Amino acid sequence: EADIYQTPRYLVIGTGKKITLECSQTMGHDKMYWYQQDPGMELHLIHYSYGVNSTEKGDLSSESTVSRIRTEHFPLTLESARPSHTSQYLCASSHGQGAQYGYTFGSGTRLTVV
Amino acid sequence: LAKTTQPISMDSYEGQEVNITCSHNNIATNDYITWYQQFPSQGPRFIIQGYKTKVTNEVASLFIPADRKSSTLSLPRVSLSDTAVYYCLVGTSSGSARQLTFGSGTQLTVLP
């Protein structure tokens, strides 16, 4: 079944650690996105990619980085985690660029930095 | 960018029809209207999308008046499991991902 997977589901990590949040999709979508969402708050776009070797920053400034070496894989990395990075991170993909293409979201990674 | 306005919250009872209206006064000619549903600790899920008039699928209906300055998501006979946040998005075809903003959404609570 085509889907989008995020691991880990939950992560508690100490300040200063390097972490990578994994996102993979089996739908062959070219477009992939990372959103950040605090509890009860809006989703904010932090990174997006329109294809392999293409990445852009979103509206919300983020200290994270992303890479897109394979179509199906779009990992997000924090070089040095801080408590301010505590949030839920949601990965999504779409078949094409533009609002007419619906987004498919993963279940998210809830990150807590202590 | 077409900004959207939705009620912050709504309550309903099981078995009732729920209508959530979204205002988008600055909608452009090429903009589509999309609704998503989000449960706690989950990513949003696509519900329905439309451009004009009425769209219906197995989950919901979307009503869009001729001027397209608003849209109404209709959920028939809601159940407790429909309790979620519902987002209205407006964005153009071939537009950048930056254009699609989720906003605060509408928290729908279905009561027994």
Coordinates of C-alpha atoms in Angstrom, one line a residue:
Chain A
E1 CA 0.0 0.0 0.0
A2 CA 1.4 3.4 -1.0
D3 CA 2.1 5.5 2.0
I4 CA 4.5 7.9 3.8
Y5 CA 6.4 6.8 6.8
Q6 CA 8.1 8.8 9.5
T7 CA 10.5 7.5 12.1
P8 CA 10.9 7.7 15.0
R9 CA 7.4 8.3 16.1
Y10 CA 8.6 9.8 19.4
L11 CA 12.1 11.0 20.4
V12 CA 13.4 12.4 23.6
I13 CA 17.0 13.6 23.3
G14 CA 19.5 15.7 25.3
T15 CA 20.6 19.2 24.3
G16 CA 23.4 19.4 21.9
K17 CA 22.8 16.0 20.3
K18 CA 22.6 15.6 16.5
I19 CA 19.4 14.0 15.3
T20 CA 17.9 12.9 11.9
L21 CA 14.2 12.5 11.4
E22 CA 13.4 10.1 8.7
C23 CA 10.7 10.4 6.1
S24 CA 10.1 8.0 3.2
Q25 CA 7.2 7.6 0.7
T26 CA 6.3 4.8 -1.6
M27 CA 4.1 6.8 -3.9
G28 CA 6.8 8.0 -6.3
H29 CA 5.9 11.6 -5.5
D30 CA 8.4 14.3 -6.7
K31 CA 7.3 16.9 -4.2
M32 CA 8.0 16.5 -0.5
Y33 CA 7.6 18.9 2.5
W34 CA 8.5 19.3 6.2
Y35 CA 6.1 21.1 8.5
Q36 CA 6.5 22.0 12.2
Q37 CA 3.6 22.1 14.5
D38 CA 3.4 22.9 18.2
P39 CA 0.4 21.4 20.2
G40 CA -2.8 23.2 19.3
M41 CA -1.1 25.5 16.9
E42 CA -0.7 26.0 13.2
L43 CA 1.4 24.0 10.8
H44 CA 4.4 25.9 9.5
L45 CA 6.3 25.0 6.4
I46 CA 10.1 24.7 7.2
H47 CA 11.5 22.9 4.1
Y48 CA 10.3 21.6 0.8
S49 CA 11.7 19.8 -2.2
Y50 CA 10.4 19.6 -5.8
G51 CA 12.7 16.8 -6.8
V52 CA 16.1 15.1 -6.3
N53 CA 18.9 17.5 -5.3
S54 CA 16.3 20.3 -5.0
T55 CA 15.5 21.8 -1.5
E56 CA 14.1 25.1 -0.4
K57 CA 13.5 26.8 2.9
G58 CA 9.9 27.4 3.9
D59 CA 8.2 30.3 5.6
L60 CA 9.3 29.5 9.2
S61 CA 13.0 29.9 9.9
S62 CA 14.5 26.7 11.1
E63 CA 17.9 25.6 12.2
S64 CA 17.3 22.2 10.6
T65 CA 18.6 21.1 7.2
V66 CA 17.3 18.6 4.7
S67 CA 18.6 16.6 1.8
R68 CA 17.0 14.9 -1.2
I69 CA 19.3 12.3 -2.7
R70 CA 16.6 9.8 -3.6
T71 CA 13.0 10.5 -4.7
E72 CA 11.5 8.5 -1.9
H73 CA 13.6 9.8 1.0
F74 CA 13.6 13.3 2.6
P75 CA 15.4 13.3 6.0
L76 CA 15.6 16.3 8.3
T77 CA 18.6 16.9 10.5
L78 CA 19.3 19.0 13.5
E79 CA 23.0 19.3 14.1
S80 CA 22.7 20.4 17.7
A81 CA 19.3 20.0 19.3
R82 CA 18.0 22.6 21.7
P83 CA 14.8 22.7 23.9
S84 CA 13.4 25.3 21.5
H85 CA 13.3 22.5 18.9
T86 CA 10.7 20.6 20.9
S87 CA 7.8 20.2 18.6
Q88 CA 6.0 17.9 16.2
Y89 CA 7.6 17.5 12.8
L90 CA 5.3 16.4 9.9
C91 CA 6.5 15.2 6.6
A92 CA 4.2 15.3 3.5
S93 CA 4.4 14.6 -0.2
S94 CA 2.3 15.4 -3.3
H95 CA 2.2 14.2 -6.9
G96 CA 2.7 17.6 -8.3
Q97 CA 3.3 21.3 -7.5
G98 CA 0.3 23.4 -6.8
A99 CA -2.9 23.4 -4.8
Q100 CA -4.7 21.1 -7.0
Y101 CA -2.5 18.2 -5.8
G102 CA -3.5 17.0 -2.3
Y103 CA -0.8 16.4 0.3
T104 CA -0.3 13.1 1.9
F105 CA 1.1 13.4 5.4
G106 CA 3.0 11.0 7.6
S107 CA 2.0 10.5 11.3
G108 CA 4.7 12.8 12.5
T109 CA 7.7 12.7 14.9
R110 CA 7.1 14.2 18.3
L111 CA 10.5 15.6 19.4
T112 CA 11.3 16.5 22.9
V113 CA 14.7 18.1 23.7
V114 CA 15.6 18.1 27.4
Chain B
L1 CA -2.1 35.1 -1.1
A2 CA -5.7 34.3 -0.4
K3 CA -6.1 34.4 3.4
T4 CA -8.7 32.2 4.9
T5 CA -10.9 32.7 8.0
Q6 CA -12.7 29.9 9.8
P7 CA -14.5 29.6 13.2
I8 CA -12.1 28.6 15.9
S9 CA -14.3 25.9 17.3
M10 CA -17.7 24.2 16.8
D11 CA -19.7 21.6 18.8
S12 CA -22.2 19.2 17.4
Y13 CA -24.0 16.0 18.5
E14 CA -23.8 12.6 17.0
G15 CA -26.0 12.0 14.0
Q16 CA -26.2 15.7 13.1
E17 CA -25.0 17.4 9.9
V18 CA -22.1 19.8 10.4
N19 CA -21.3 22.7 8.2
I20 CA -18.0 24.5 8.5
T21 CA -17.7 27.7 6.5
C22 CA -14.4 29.2 5.4
S23 CA -14.1 32.8 4.1
H24 CA -11.6 33.6 1.4
N25 CA -12.4 37.0 0.1
N26 CA -9.2 37.5 -1.9
I27 CA -9.4 34.2 -3.8
A28 CA -7.8 34.4 -7.2
T29 CA -9.1 32.9 -10.5
N30 CA -6.6 30.0 -10.4
D31 CA -7.1 29.1 -6.7
Y32 CA -8.4 25.8 -5.6
I33 CA -10.1 25.2 -2.2
T34 CA -8.9 22.2 -0.2
W35 CA -10.0 20.8 3.2
Y36 CA -8.0 18.7 5.5
Q37 CA -8.8 16.8 8.7
Q38 CA -6.3 16.4 11.6
F39 CA -6.6 14.1 14.6
P40 CA -4.4 14.7 17.7
S41 CA -0.8 13.4 17.2
Q42 CA -1.5 12.7 13.5
G43 CA -0.7 14.4 10.3
P44 CA -3.5 16.2 8.4
R45 CA -5.6 14.0 6.0
F46 CA -7.0 15.3 2.7
I47 CA -10.8 15.3 2.7
I48 CA -12.1 17.1 -0.3
Q49 CA -11.1 19.7 -2.9
G50 CA -13.1 21.9 -5.3
Y51 CA -12.9 24.9 -7.6
K52 CA -16.5 25.9 -8.0
T53 CA -20.1 24.7 -7.4
K54 CA -20.4 21.5 -5.4
V55 CA -18.2 18.5 -4.9
T56 CA -19.2 15.3 -3.1
N57 CA -17.2 12.2 -2.1
E58 CA -17.8 9.4 0.3
V59 CA -16.7 11.5 3.3
A60 CA -18.0 15.0 2.8
S61 CA -19.5 17.6 0.5
L62 CA -18.0 21.0 -0.5
F63 CA -20.2 23.9 -1.5
I64 CA -18.7 26.8 -3.3
P65 CA -20.9 29.8 -4.3
A66 CA -20.6 31.5 -7.6
D67 CA -18.4 34.3 -6.3
R68 CA -16.1 31.8 -4.6
K69 CA -15.4 34.1 -1.7
S70 CA -16.4 31.4 0.8
S71 CA -16.8 27.6 0.9
T72 CA -18.7 25.3 3.2
L73 CA -17.5 21.8 4.2
S74 CA -20.5 19.6 5.0
L75 CA -20.1 16.4 7.1
P76 CA -23.3 14.3 7.1
R77 CA -24.4 12.5 10.3
V78 CA -21.2 13.0 12.3
S79 CA -20.0 10.5 14.8
L80 CA -17.6 10.9 17.8
S81 CA -14.7 9.8 15.5
D82 CA -15.2 13.0 13.5
T83 CA -13.9 15.1 16.4
A84 CA -10.8 16.7 14.8
V85 CA -9.4 20.0 13.5
Y86 CA -10.5 20.9 10.0
Y87 CA -8.4 23.2 7.9
C88 CA -9.4 25.2 4.8
L89 CA -6.6 25.9 2.4
V90 CA -6.7 28.1 -0.7
G91 CA -3.9 28.0 -3.3
T92 CA -3.2 28.3 -7.0
S93 CA -2.4 25.6 -9.5
S94 CA 1.3 25.3 -9.9
G95 CA 1.8 27.6 -7.0
S96 CA 4.7 27.4 -4.6
A97 CA 4.4 25.3 -1.4
R98 CA 4.8 28.6 0.5
Q99 CA 1.4 29.6 -0.7
L100 CA -0.5 26.9 1.1
T101 CA -0.9 27.9 4.7
F102 CA -2.9 25.8 7.0
G103 CA -4.0 28.5 9.5
S104 CA -5.5 27.7 12.9
G105 CA -8.3 25.5 11.6
T106 CA -11.7 24.7 13.2
Q107 CA -11.8 22.4 16.2
L108 CA -14.9 20.3 15.8
T109 CA -16.1 18.5 18.9
V110 CA -18.8 15.8 18.4
L111 CA -20.7 15.1 21.6
P112 CA -22.7 11.9 22.4

